[in-house]
PDB file of C-alpha atoms in Angstrom:
ATOM      1  CA  MET A  12      37.613 182.424  19.661  1.00 56.00           C
ATOM      2  CA  ARG A  13      38.791 183.546  23.000  1.00 61.00           C
ATOM      3  CA  ASP A  14      38.068 180.136  24.472  1.00 75.00           C
ATOM      4  CA  VAL A  15      40.046 178.417  21.774  1.00 80.00           C
ATOM      5  CA  SER A  16      42.967 180.733  22.262  1.00 83.00           C
ATOM      6  CA  THR A  17      42.943 180.203  26.021  1.00 84.00           C
ATOM      7  CA  ILE A  18      42.736 176.479  25.572  1.00 84.00           C
ATOM      8  CA  GLN A  19      45.549 176.668  23.053  1.00 86.00           C
ATOM      9  CA  ASP A  20      47.615 178.663  25.498  1.00 86.00           C
ATOM     10  CA  GLU A  21      46.916 176.198  28.259  1.00 86.00           C
ATOM     11  CA  LEU A  22      47.762 173.350  25.932  1.00 87.00           C
ATOM     12  CA  ASP A  23      51.023 174.999  24.996  1.00 88.00           C
ATOM     13  CA  LYS A  24      51.732 175.608  28.612  1.00 88.00           C
ATOM     14  CA  LYS A  25      51.003 171.989  29.506  1.00 88.00           C
ATOM     15  CA  THR A  26      53.125 170.859  26.583  1.00 90.00           C
ATOM     16  CA  ASN A  27      56.016 172.943  27.800  1.00 90.00           C
ATOM     17  CA  GLU A  28      55.564 171.602  31.305  1.00 88.00           C
ATOM     18  CA  PHE A  29      55.439 168.067  29.935  1.00 88.00           C
ATOM     19  CA  GLN A  30      58.633 168.623  28.001  1.00 89.00           C
ATOM     20  CA  VAL A  31      60.285 170.041  31.103  1.00 90.00           C
ATOM     21  CA  SER A  32      59.140 167.076  33.154  1.00 86.00           C
ATOM     22  CA  GLN A  33      60.240 164.764  30.342  1.00 87.00           C
ATOM     23  CA  THR A  34      63.695 166.277  30.370  1.00 89.00           C
ATOM     24  CA  GLN A  35      63.754 166.043  34.157  1.00 88.00           C
ATOM     25  CA  LEU A  36      62.682 162.412  33.925  1.00 87.00           C
ATOM     26  CA  GLN A  37      65.437 161.689  31.449  1.00 88.00           C
ATOM     27  CA  GLU A  38      67.906 163.380  33.741  1.00 88.00           C
ATOM     28  CA  LYS A  39      66.584 161.304  36.651  1.00 86.00           C
ATOM     29  CA  GLU A  40      66.859 158.135  34.574  1.00 86.00           C
ATOM     30  CA  SER A  41      70.422 159.009  33.597  1.00 87.00           C
ATOM     31  CA  SER A  42      71.290 159.762  37.217  1.00 85.00           C
ATOM     32  CA  LEU A  43      69.598 156.492  38.217  1.00 86.00           C
ATOM     33  CA  VAL A  44      71.690 154.602  35.692  1.00 89.00           C
ATOM     34  CA  GLU A  45      74.792 156.290  37.037  1.00 88.00           C
ATOM     35  CA  ALA A  46      73.728 155.419  40.568  1.00 84.00           C
ATOM     36  CA  LYS A  47      73.196 151.784  39.540  1.00 86.00           C
ATOM     37  CA  LEU A  48      76.629 151.760  37.969  1.00 90.00           C
ATOM     38  CA  ASP A  49      78.063 153.263  41.122  1.00 86.00           C
ATOM     39  CA  ILE A  50      76.253 150.618  43.206  1.00 87.00           C
ATOM     40  CA  GLN A  51      77.620 147.837  41.013  1.00 88.00           C
ATOM     41  CA  HIS A  52      81.078 149.342  41.305  1.00 88.00           C
ATOM     42  CA  LEU A  53      80.702 149.552  45.074  1.00 88.00           C
ATOM     43  CA  LYS A  54      79.448 145.950  45.173  1.00 87.00           C
ATOM     44  CA  SER A  55      82.455 144.807  43.209  1.00 87.00           C
ATOM     45  CA  GLU A  56      84.712 146.767  45.548  1.00 87.00           C
ATOM     46  CA  GLN A  57      82.895 145.229  48.536  1.00 87.00           C
ATOM     47  CA  ALA A  58      83.384 141.747  47.097  1.00 87.00           C
ATOM     48  CA  SER A  59      87.052 142.434  46.541  1.00 88.00           C
ATOM     49  CA  LEU A  60      87.337 143.810  50.080  1.00 89.00           C
ATOM     50  CA  GLU A  61      85.560 140.738  51.456  1.00 89.00           C
ATOM     51  CA  LEU A  62      87.993 138.537  49.568  1.00 92.00           C
ATOM     52  CA  LEU A  63      90.872 140.536  50.984  1.00 90.00           C
ATOM     53  CA  LEU A  64      89.334 140.319  54.471  1.00 90.00           C
ATOM     54  CA  GLN A  65      88.914 136.572  54.114  1.00 90.00           C
ATOM     55  CA  GLU A  66      92.521 136.264  53.030  1.00 90.00           C
ATOM     56  CA  LYS A  67      93.574 138.379  56.010  1.00 89.00           C
ATOM     57  CA  ASP A  68      91.465 136.194  58.332  1.00 89.00           C
ATOM     58  CA  GLU A  69      93.115 133.095  56.933  1.00 92.00           C
ATOM     59  CA  GLU A  70      96.509 134.696  57.396  1.00 90.00           C
ATOM     60  CA  LEU A  71      95.529 135.685  60.947  1.00 89.00           C
ATOM     61  CA  THR A  72      94.376 132.147  61.817  1.00 90.00           C
ATOM     62  CA  GLU A  73      97.564 130.768  60.327  1.00 90.00           C
ATOM     63  CA  ALA A  74      99.572 133.270  62.332  1.00 88.00           C
ATOM     64  CA  ARG A  75      97.652 132.264  65.481  1.00 89.00           C
ATOM     65  CA  ASN A  76      98.331 128.607  64.795  1.00 90.00           C
ATOM     66  CA  GLN A  77     101.985 129.391  64.263  1.00 89.00           C
ATOM     67  CA  LEU A  78     102.005 131.415  67.478  1.00 88.00           C
ATOM     68  CA  GLU A  79     100.420 128.528  69.415  1.00 89.00           C
ATOM     69  CA  GLU A  80     102.954 126.147  67.925  1.00 87.00           C
ATOM     70  CA  VAL A  81     105.734 128.533  68.879  1.00 87.00           C
ATOM     71  CA  ASN A  82     104.309 128.762  72.415  1.00 87.00           C
ATOM     72  CA  ARG A  83     104.208 124.973  72.648  1.00 88.00           C
ATOM     73  CA  GLU A  84     107.773 124.793  71.425  1.00 86.00           C
ATOM     74  CA  VAL A  85     108.757 127.442  73.971  1.00 86.00           C
ATOM     75  CA  LYS A  86     107.070 125.436  76.765  1.00 88.00           C
ATOM     76  CA  GLU A  87     108.782 122.270  75.595  1.00 87.00           C
ATOM     77  CA  LEU A  88     112.083 124.123  75.486  1.00 84.00           C
ATOM     78  CA  LYS A  89     111.488 125.459  79.000  1.00 85.00           C
ATOM     79  CA  MET A  90     110.690 121.958  80.266  1.00 89.00           C
ATOM     80  CA  LEU A  91     113.736 120.629  78.455  1.00 85.00           C
ATOM     81  CA  MET A  92     115.865 123.396  79.960  1.00 83.00           C
ATOM     82  CA  ALA A  93     114.474 122.623  83.426  1.00 84.00           C
ATOM     83  CA  SER A  94     115.196 118.918  82.983  1.00 82.00           C
ATOM     84  CA  ARG A  95     118.662 119.756  81.700  1.00 80.00           C
ATOM     85  CA  GLU A  96     119.211 122.007  84.698  1.00 81.00           C
ATOM     86  CA  ASP A  97     118.105 119.185  86.998  1.00 85.00           C
ATOM     87  CA  LEU A  98     120.445 116.817  85.192  1.00 80.00           C
ATOM     88  CA  LEU A  99     123.188 119.418  85.459  1.00 81.00           C
ATOM     89  CA  THR A 100     122.643 119.813  89.198  1.00 84.00           C
ATOM     90  CA  GLN A 101     122.602 116.036  89.619  1.00 84.00           C
ATOM     91  CA  ALA A 102     125.753 115.770  87.532  1.00 75.00           C
ATOM     92  CA  THR A 103     127.455 118.477  89.600  1.00 81.00           C
ATOM     93  CA  GLU A 104     126.424 116.696  92.804  1.00 86.00           C
ATOM     94  CA  LEU A 105     127.731 113.420  91.412  1.00 80.00           C
ATOM     95  CA  LEU A 106     130.956 115.138  90.418  1.00 77.00           C
ATOM     96  CA  LYS A 107     131.256 116.596  93.899  1.00 84.00           C
ATOM     97  CA  GLU A 108     130.678 113.165  95.404  1.00 82.00           C
ATOM     98  CA  LYS A 109     133.196 111.643  92.998  1.00 74.00           C
ATOM     99  CA  ASP A 110     135.718 114.358  93.879  1.00 76.00           C
ATOM    100  CA  PHE A 111     135.086 113.720  97.554  1.00 85.00           C
ATOM    101  CA  HIS A 112     135.545 109.975  97.118  1.00 74.00           C
ATOM    102  CA  LEU A 113     138.593 110.594  94.930  1.00 71.00           C
ATOM    103  CA  ASN A 114     140.129 112.799  97.596  1.00 80.00           C
ATOM    104  CA  ARG A 115     139.355 110.172 100.198  1.00 81.00           C
ATOM    105  CA  ILE A 116     140.903 107.466  98.011  1.00 72.00           C
ATOM    106  CA  GLU A 117     143.948 109.674  97.429  1.00 74.00           C
ATOM    107  CA  ASP A 118     144.237 110.203 101.166  1.00 81.00           C
ATOM    108  CA  GLU A 119     143.915 106.465 101.716  1.00 75.00           C
ATOM    109  CA  LEU A 120     146.537 105.821  99.028  1.00 71.00           C
ATOM    110  CA  GLY A 121     148.824 108.368 100.630  1.00 73.00           C
ATOM    111  CA  SER A 122     148.355 106.747 104.010  1.00 76.00           C
ATOM    112  CA  SER A 123     148.907 103.326 102.409  1.00 69.00           C
ATOM    113  CA  LYS A 124     152.077 104.572 100.745  1.00 72.00           C
ATOM    114  CA  MET A 125     153.250 105.961 104.037  1.00 80.00           C
ATOM    115  CA  GLN A 126     152.489 102.652 105.709  1.00 73.00           C
ATOM    116  CA  ALA A 127     154.269 100.797 102.897  1.00 68.00           C
ATOM    117  CA  SER A 128     157.282 103.074 103.238  1.00 74.00           C
ATOM    118  CA  ASP A 129     157.187 102.532 106.993  1.00 74.00           C
ATOM    119  CA  ALA A 130     156.983  98.787 106.378  1.00 67.00           C
ATOM    120  CA  GLU A 131     159.940  98.954 103.978  1.00 72.00           C
ATOM    121  CA  MET A 132     161.890 100.915 106.534  1.00 78.00           C
ATOM    122  CA  VAL A 133     160.990  98.309 109.142  1.00 73.00           C
ATOM    123  CA  VAL A 134     162.092  95.525 106.781  1.00 68.00           C
ATOM    124  CA  GLU A 135     165.339  97.329 106.054  1.00 74.00           C
ATOM    125  CA  ARG A 136     165.841  97.868 109.745  1.00 74.00           C
ATOM    126  CA  ILE A 137     165.164  94.176 110.395  1.00 70.00           C
ATOM    127  CA  ALA A 138     167.589  93.198 107.633  1.00 68.00           C
ATOM    128  CA  GLU A 139     170.206  95.554 109.023  1.00 74.00           C
ATOM    129  CA  LEU A 140     169.736  94.233 112.527  1.00 72.00           C
ATOM    130  CA  THR A 141     169.853  90.677 111.210  1.00 68.00           C
ATOM    131  CA  SER A 142     173.072  91.338 109.330  1.00 71.00           C
ATOM    132  CA  ARG A 143     174.558  92.929 112.420  1.00 72.00           C
ATOM    133  CA  LEU A 144     173.462  89.954 114.467  1.00 70.00           C
ATOM    134  CA  VAL A 145     175.076  87.584 111.988  1.00 65.00           C
ATOM    135  CA  GLN A 146     178.256  89.609 111.986  1.00 71.00           C
ATOM    136  CA  ASP A 147     178.314  89.651 115.779  1.00 68.00           C
ATOM    137  CA  GLN A 148     177.821  85.916 115.891  1.00 65.00           C
ATOM    138  CA  MET A 149     180.544  85.420 113.320  1.00 66.00           C
ATOM    139  CA  GLN A 150     182.881  87.610 115.312  1.00 66.00           C
ATOM    140  CA  GLN A 151     182.072  85.873 118.593  1.00 62.00           C
ATOM    141  CA  GLN A 152     182.503  82.304 117.352  1.00 57.00           C
ATOM    142  CA  PRO A 153     185.802  81.222 115.832  1.00 53.00           C
ATOM    143  CA  LEU A 154     185.864  79.952 112.289  1.00 47.00           C
ATOM    144  CA  GLU A 155     187.270  76.542 113.163  1.00 45.00           C
ATOM    145  CA  LYS A 156     184.420  75.756 115.588  1.00 47.00           C
ATOM    146  CA  GLN A 157     181.588  76.634 113.182  1.00 47.00           C
ATOM    147  CA  PRO A 158     181.565  74.888 109.825  1.00 50.00           C
ATOM    148  CA  TYR A 159     180.504  76.514 106.581  1.00 47.00           C
ATOM    149  CA  GLY A 160     177.247  74.556 106.432  1.00 51.00           C
ATOM    150  CA  ASP A 161     175.988  76.171 109.628  1.00 55.00           C
ATOM    151  CA  TYR A 162     176.505  79.647 108.141  1.00 54.00           C
ATOM    152  CA  GLY A 163     174.560  78.629 105.076  1.00 62.00           C
ATOM    153  CA  MET A 164     171.730  77.284 107.184  1.00 72.00           C
ATOM    154  CA  ASP A 165     171.671  80.443 109.286  1.00 65.00           C
ATOM    155  CA  ASN A 166     171.593  82.614 106.190  1.00 67.00           C
ATOM    156  CA  LYS A 167     168.776  80.573 104.696  1.00 72.00           C
ATOM    157  CA  ARG A 168     166.906  80.745 107.960  1.00 74.00           C
ATOM    158  CA  LEU A 169     167.381  84.510 108.117  1.00 70.00           C
ATOM    159  CA  VAL A 170     166.236  84.870 104.504  1.00 71.00           C
ATOM    160  CA  MET A 171     163.171  82.790 105.260  1.00 79.00           C
ATOM    161  CA  GLU A 172     162.458  84.889 108.331  1.00 73.00           C
ATOM    162  CA  LEU A 173     162.857  88.056 106.272  1.00 72.00           C
ATOM    163  CA  ASN A 174     160.492  86.736 103.603  1.00 76.00           C
ATOM    164  CA  PHE A 175     158.062  85.675 106.281  1.00 78.00           C
ATOM    165  CA  THR A 176     158.280  89.123 107.883  1.00 74.00           C
ATOM    166  CA  ILE A 177     157.738  90.814 104.498  1.00 75.00           C
ATOM    167  CA  GLU A 178     154.758  88.588 103.839  1.00 80.00           C
ATOM    168  CA  ASN A 179     153.380  89.401 107.273  1.00 77.00           C
ATOM    169  CA  LEU A 180     153.839  93.090 106.552  1.00 76.00           C
ATOM    170  CA  ARG A 181     151.974  92.709 103.263  1.00 79.00           C
ATOM    171  CA  LEU A 182     149.189  90.903 105.038  1.00 83.00           C
ATOM    172  CA  LYS A 183     149.114  93.643 107.645  1.00 76.00           C
ATOM    173  CA  GLU A 184     148.952  96.232 104.864  1.00 77.00           C
ATOM    174  CA  MET A 185     146.046  94.367 103.259  1.00 84.00           C
ATOM    175  CA  GLU A 186     144.350  94.177 106.633  1.00 79.00           C
ATOM    176  CA  VAL A 187     144.890  97.911 107.083  1.00 76.00           C
ATOM    177  CA  LEU A 188     143.337  98.588 103.660  1.00 82.00           C
ATOM    178  CA  ALA A 189     140.411  96.314 104.479  1.00 80.00           C
ATOM    179  CA  ALA A 190     140.023  98.086 107.798  1.00 73.00           C
ATOM    180  CA  GLN A 191     140.043 101.430 105.992  1.00 76.00           C
ATOM    181  CA  ARG A 192     137.352 100.201 103.629  1.00 82.00           C
ATOM    182  CA  ALA A 193     135.354  98.917 106.570  1.00 76.00           C
ATOM    183  CA  LEU A 194     135.809 102.275 108.269  1.00 74.00           C
ATOM    184  CA  SER A 195     134.532 104.075 105.171  1.00 79.00           C
ATOM    185  CA  LEU A 196     131.509 101.772 105.101  1.00 82.00           C
ATOM    186  CA  LYS A 197     130.996 102.379 108.796  1.00 73.00           C
ATOM    187  CA  ASP A 198     131.205 106.132 108.173  1.00 73.00           C
ATOM    188  CA  GLU A 199     128.487 105.837 105.548  1.00 83.00           C
ATOM    189  CA  GLU A 200     126.372 103.755 107.900  1.00 76.00           C
ATOM    190  CA  ILE A 201     126.972 106.299 110.647  1.00 71.00           C
ATOM    191  CA  ASN A 202     125.853 109.083 108.331  1.00 77.00           C
ATOM    192  CA  VAL A 203     122.699 107.148 107.498  1.00 79.00           C
ATOM    193  CA  LEU A 204     122.100 106.458 111.180  1.00 71.00           C
ATOM    194  CA  MET A 205     122.695 110.113 112.005  1.00 75.00           C
ATOM    195  CA  GLY A 206     120.057 111.056 109.438  1.00 78.00           C
ATOM    196  CA  ARG A 207     117.646 108.584 110.996  1.00 74.00           C
ATOM    197  CA  LEU A 208     118.563 109.861 114.445  1.00 71.00           C
ATOM    198  CA  GLU A 209     117.831 113.420 113.377  1.00 78.00           C
ATOM    199  CA  ALA A 210     114.474 112.279 112.004  1.00 77.00           C
ATOM    200  CA  LYS A 211     113.738 110.486 115.286  1.00 69.00           C
ATOM    201  CA  GLU A 212     114.772 113.586 117.236  1.00 69.00           C
ATOM    202  CA  ARG A 213     112.375 115.647 115.153  1.00 80.00           C
ATOM    203  CA  GLU A 214     109.624 113.111 115.840  1.00 72.00           C
ATOM    204  CA  ILE A 215     110.454 113.151 119.572  1.00 66.00           C
ATOM    205  CA  LYS A 216     110.381 116.938 119.569  1.00 71.00           C
ATOM    206  CA  LYS A 217     107.006 116.852 117.868  1.00 75.00           C
ATOM    207  CA  LEU A 218     105.749 114.298 120.406  1.00 68.00           C
ATOM    208  CA  LYS A 219     107.045 116.491 123.242  1.00 65.00           C
ATOM    209  CA  GLU A 220     105.161 119.452 121.822  1.00 73.00           C
ATOM    210  CA  GLU A 221     102.029 117.324 121.534  1.00 69.00           C
ATOM    211  CA  THR A 222     102.584 116.128 125.114  1.00 64.00           C
ATOM    212  CA  VAL A 223     102.887 119.722 126.289  1.00 62.00           C
ATOM    213  CA  HIS A 224      99.653 120.569 124.502  1.00 68.00           C
ATOM    214  CA  ASP A 225      97.968 117.518 126.037  1.00 61.00           C
ATOM    215  CA  GLY A 226      99.250 118.568 129.471  1.00 59.00           C
ATOM    216  CA  GLU A 227      97.820 122.035 128.982  1.00 68.00           C
ATOM    217  CA  ASP A 228      94.504 120.509 127.923  1.00 65.00           C
ATOM    218  CA  LEU A 229      94.538 118.292 131.031  1.00 61.00           C
ATOM    219  CA  LYS A 230      95.269 121.315 133.196  1.00 62.00           C
ATOM    220  CA  MET A 231      92.321 123.122 131.640  1.00 71.00           C
ATOM    221  CA  LEU A 232      90.091 120.088 132.229  1.00 64.00           C
ATOM    222  CA  TYR A 233      91.329 119.880 135.836  1.00 58.00           C
ATOM    223  CA  ALA A 234      90.603 123.568 136.348  1.00 63.00           C
ATOM    224  CA  LEU A 235      87.117 123.115 134.892  1.00 66.00           C
ATOM    225  CA  ALA A 236      86.567 120.112 137.174  1.00 56.00           C
ATOM    226  CA  GLN A 237      87.724 122.142 140.182  1.00 56.00           C
ATOM    227  CA  GLU A 238      85.381 124.957 139.217  1.00 60.00           C
ATOM    228  CA  ARG A 239      82.570 122.447 138.868  1.00 57.00           C
ATOM    229  CA  ILE A 240      83.360 120.924 142.280  1.00 53.00           C
ATOM    230  CA  GLU A 241      83.531 124.357 143.854  1.00 53.00           C
ATOM    231  CA  GLY A 242      80.273 125.260 142.138  1.00 54.00           C
ATOM    232  CA  ILE A 243      78.313 122.462 143.859  1.00 52.00           C
ATOM    233  CA  THR A 244      75.563 124.068 145.907  1.00 54.00           C
ATOM    234  CA  MET A 245      73.886 123.015 149.135  1.00 55.00           C
ATOM    235  CA  GLY A 246      70.944 121.778 147.099  1.00 59.00           C
ATOM    236  CA  ASP A 247      73.213 119.294 145.313  1.00 61.00           C
ATOM    237  CA  LEU A 248      74.556 118.099 148.665  1.00 58.00           C
ATOM    238  CA  ALA A 249      71.000 117.654 149.975  1.00 63.00           C
ATOM    239  CA  ILE A 250      70.112 115.606 146.890  1.00 69.00           C
ATOM    240  CA  GLU A 251      73.153 113.391 147.413  1.00 62.00           C
ATOM    241  CA  LYS A 252      72.185 112.948 151.088  1.00 66.00           C
ATOM    242  CA  LEU A 253      68.665 111.908 150.090  1.00 71.00           C
ATOM    243  CA  GLN A 254      70.123 109.439 147.603  1.00 66.00           C
ATOM    244  CA  LEU A 255      72.321 107.940 150.330  1.00 66.00           C
ATOM    245  CA  GLU A 256      69.340 107.666 152.687  1.00 68.00           C
ATOM    246  CA  ALA A 257      67.324 105.934 149.967  1.00 64.00           C
ATOM    247  CA  ALA A 258      70.188 103.492 149.394  1.00 60.00           C
ATOM    248  CA  GLN A 259      70.357 102.779 153.145  1.00 63.00           C
ATOM    249  CA  LEU A 260      66.613 102.129 153.217  1.00 68.00           C
ATOM    250  CA  GLU A 261      67.037  99.679 150.373  1.00 62.00           C
ATOM    251  CA  VAL A 262      69.822  97.938 152.319  1.00 59.00           C
ATOM    252  CA  GLU A 263      67.624  97.734 155.434  1.00 66.00           C
ATOM    253  CA  ALA A 264      64.824  96.246 153.345  1.00 61.00           C
ATOM    254  CA  ALA A 265      67.256  93.665 151.993  1.00 58.00           C
ATOM    255  CA  THR A 266      68.406  92.785 155.538  1.00 60.00           C
ATOM    256  CA  SER A 267      64.817  92.399 156.716  1.00 62.00           C
ATOM    257  CA  ALA A 268      64.154  90.112 153.747  1.00 59.00           C
ATOM    258  CA  LEU A 269      67.199  88.054 154.677  1.00 59.00           C
ATOM    259  CA  GLN A 270      66.027  87.918 158.286  1.00 64.00           C
ATOM    260  CA  LYS A 271      62.639  86.606 157.157  1.00 63.00           C
ATOM    261  CA  LEU A 272      64.451  84.045 155.029  1.00 60.00           C
ATOM    262  CA  VAL A 273      66.436  82.929 158.079  1.00 58.00           C
ATOM    263  CA  GLU A 274      63.254  82.669 160.170  1.00 65.00           C
ATOM    264  CA  MET A 275      61.626  80.548 157.492  1.00 62.00           C
ATOM    265  CA  SER A 276      64.724  78.335 157.404  1.00 56.00           C
ATOM    266  CA  THR A 277      64.593  77.851 161.184  1.00 60.00           C
ATOM    267  CA  GLU A 278      60.899  76.958 160.974  1.00 62.00           C
ATOM    268  CA  LEU A 279      61.685  74.417 158.279  1.00 58.00           C
ATOM    269  CA  LEU A 280      64.447  72.986 160.453  1.00 56.00           C
ATOM    270  CA  THR A 281      62.143  72.638 163.451  1.00 60.00           C
ATOM    271  CA  GLN A 282      59.518  70.955 161.298  1.00 58.00           C
ATOM    272  CA  ALA A 283      62.182  68.621 159.944  1.00 51.00           C
ATOM    273  CA  ASP A 284      63.292  67.802 163.523  1.00 54.00           C
ATOM    274  CA  MET A 285      59.710  67.043 164.519  1.00 58.00           C
ATOM    275  CA  SER A 286      59.164  64.822 161.499  1.00 50.00           C
ATOM    276  CA  MET A 287      62.428  63.046 162.201  1.00 47.00           C
ATOM    277  CA  GLU A 288      61.313  62.405 165.805  1.00 50.00           C
ATOM    278  CA  VAL A 289      58.031  60.934 164.558  1.00 45.00           C
ATOM    279  CA  ASP A 290      59.886  58.801 162.038  1.00 45.00           C
ATOM    280  CA  SER A 291      62.244  57.621 164.750  1.00 44.00           C
ATOM    281  CA  ASP A 292      59.276  56.445 166.827  1.00 45.00           C
ATOM    282  CA  ILE A 293      57.836  54.519 163.903  1.00 40.00           C
ATOM    283  CA  VAL A 294      60.913  53.245 162.088  1.00 39.00           C
ATOM    284  CA  VAL A 295      63.096  50.796 163.977  1.00 40.00           C
ATOM    285  CA  VAL A 296      65.987  50.358 161.545  1.00 39.00           C
ATOM    286  CA  PRO A 297      69.018  52.258 162.915  1.00 40.00           C
ATOM    287  CA  GLU A 298      70.559  52.808 159.508  1.00 43.00           C
ATOM    288  CA  ASN A 299      67.610  55.011 158.386  1.00 45.00           C
ATOM    289  CA  GLU A 300      67.863  56.950 161.647  1.00 46.00           C
ATOM    290  CA  ASN A 301      71.526  57.608 161.019  1.00 54.00           C
ATOM    291  CA  SER A 302      70.826  58.700 157.449  1.00 51.00           C
ATOM    292  CA  SER A 303      68.072  61.081 158.635  1.00 49.00           C
ATOM    293  CA  ALA A 304      70.415  62.555 161.212  1.00 56.00           C
ATOM    294  CA  ASP A 305      73.026  62.984 158.506  1.00 58.00           C
ATOM    295  CA  CYS A 306      70.494  64.778 156.316  1.00 53.00           C
ATOM    296  CA  ILE A 307      69.548  67.110 159.162  1.00 56.00           C
ATOM    297  CA  ALA A 308      73.193  67.830 159.872  1.00 60.00           C
ATOM    298  CA  GLU A 309      73.772  68.477 156.192  1.00 59.00           C
ATOM    299  CA  VAL A 310      70.782  70.849 156.034  1.00 54.00           C
ATOM    300  CA  LYS A 311      72.020  72.681 159.132  1.00 59.00           C
ATOM    301  CA  SER A 312      75.496  72.969 157.665  1.00 61.00           C
ATOM    302  CA  GLU A 313      74.057  74.306 154.406  1.00 59.00           C
ATOM    303  CA  VAL A 314      71.969  76.868 156.305  1.00 57.00           C
ATOM    304  CA  GLY A 315      75.037  77.897 158.311  1.00 63.00           C
ATOM    305  CA  ARG A 316      77.048  78.243 155.117  1.00 60.00           C
ATOM    306  CA  LEU A 317      74.217  80.303 153.591  1.00 58.00           C
ATOM    307  CA  TRP A 318      74.210  82.570 156.612  1.00 64.00           C
ATOM    308  CA  SER A 319      78.011  82.990 156.499  1.00 64.00           C
ATOM    309  CA  LEU A 320      77.777  83.958 152.844  1.00 59.00           C
ATOM    310  CA  THR A 321      74.943  86.373 153.641  1.00 59.00           C
ATOM    311  CA  LYS A 322      76.962  87.900 156.451  1.00 63.00           C
ATOM    312  CA  ARG A 323      79.951  88.293 154.156  1.00 59.00           C
ATOM    313  CA  LEU A 324      77.763  89.984 151.565  1.00 56.00           C
ATOM    314  CA  LEU A 325      76.390  92.301 154.237  1.00 58.00           C
ATOM    315  CA  GLU A 326      79.917  93.194 155.366  1.00 61.00           C
ATOM    316  CA  ASN A 327      80.962  93.878 151.779  1.00 55.00           C
ATOM    317  CA  ALA A 328      77.872  96.060 151.299  1.00 50.00           C
ATOM    318  CA  GLY A 329      78.810  98.106 154.385  1.00 52.00           C
ATOM    319  CA  ILE A 330      75.690  97.407 156.422  1.00 45.00           C
ATOM    320  CA  ALA A 331      75.789  98.372 160.113  1.00 42.00           C
ATOM    321  CA  ASP A 332      76.610  95.834 162.817  1.00 45.00           C
ATOM    322  CA  GLY A 333      73.159  96.313 164.353  1.00 46.00           C
ATOM    323  CA  ALA A 334      71.457  94.746 161.376  1.00 44.00           C
ATOM    324  CA  ALA A 335      73.887  91.820 161.467  1.00 46.00           C
ATOM    325  CA  SER A 336      73.297  91.264 165.195  1.00 47.00           C
ATOM    326  CA  THR A 337      69.535  91.361 164.604  1.00 47.00           C
ATOM    327  CA  CYS A 338      69.870  88.677 161.968  1.00 45.00           C
ATOM    328  CA  ILE A 339      72.046  86.559 164.293  1.00 43.00           C
ATOM    329  CA  ASN A 340      69.470  86.860 167.091  1.00 47.00           C
ATOM    330  CA  GLY A 341      66.813  85.803 164.612  1.00 46.00           C
ATOM    331  CA  LEU A 342      68.808  82.654 163.911  1.00 46.00           C
TER     332      LEU A 342
END
């Protein structure tokens, strides 16, 4: 009975524990459901936030595009403003030039007006003097001696002279205006030439500077050459002396070779003389004898010419007179 009661107690205890765990499990399940609901709610909030973020990104990209477009427009406006400023400066320069030319033209017109007024005064003066001259002539000559037709002719002549003088003055005025225009053109040409002259002066100045630099370089090279010449040692001088002695030995060898050549030529000449003597004993025809003598004379002249050329070469080479005299004695 005790065992049954203990088992029953344990069973009741286990049942109570199971119920407690069951209630805990239900609580866990309910909390899990709540957590799942919370997760779904958070996921929905995350999706909505992602949508909002995407919208903000799109707005940001659009704003960046608008900003780039605005920057491009600003650059274009700056370039346009710079070009307008350049045009404005050019226009101001043109206006200044136009004002300058206008002032010059006004000055020329003023001078022309002054010249025209001077010309009118001269014409009036000429007319006045002419009228006085006519009056003086009329007063000097009596009326009965000078008919009316002569006065008319004189008046016409004076009018023609006045018109001719006025026309000459107009031509002079036109020539003065043309001369003024030519002077203005000459002034422009002079300005252009002055600009070219300034450019040439700059080039000449640059060339002078380069020449000065070249002169300094030449001075440095000269100084280096002087140092090199001063730095030649006795050993270098001895080497040069040996080279000169070797050259003189070569010259002496050449003279001895020439002397041998001359000796051989003399031997050939003697043999030719002997053969010619034998031929003269055998051959009787005088024409062949004369031709042989001519050949010998020609050979001798050629040998003499060869020796003169050799002597000239020896003199040009600077060989001593002793060698030349030796060669002459050999001949």
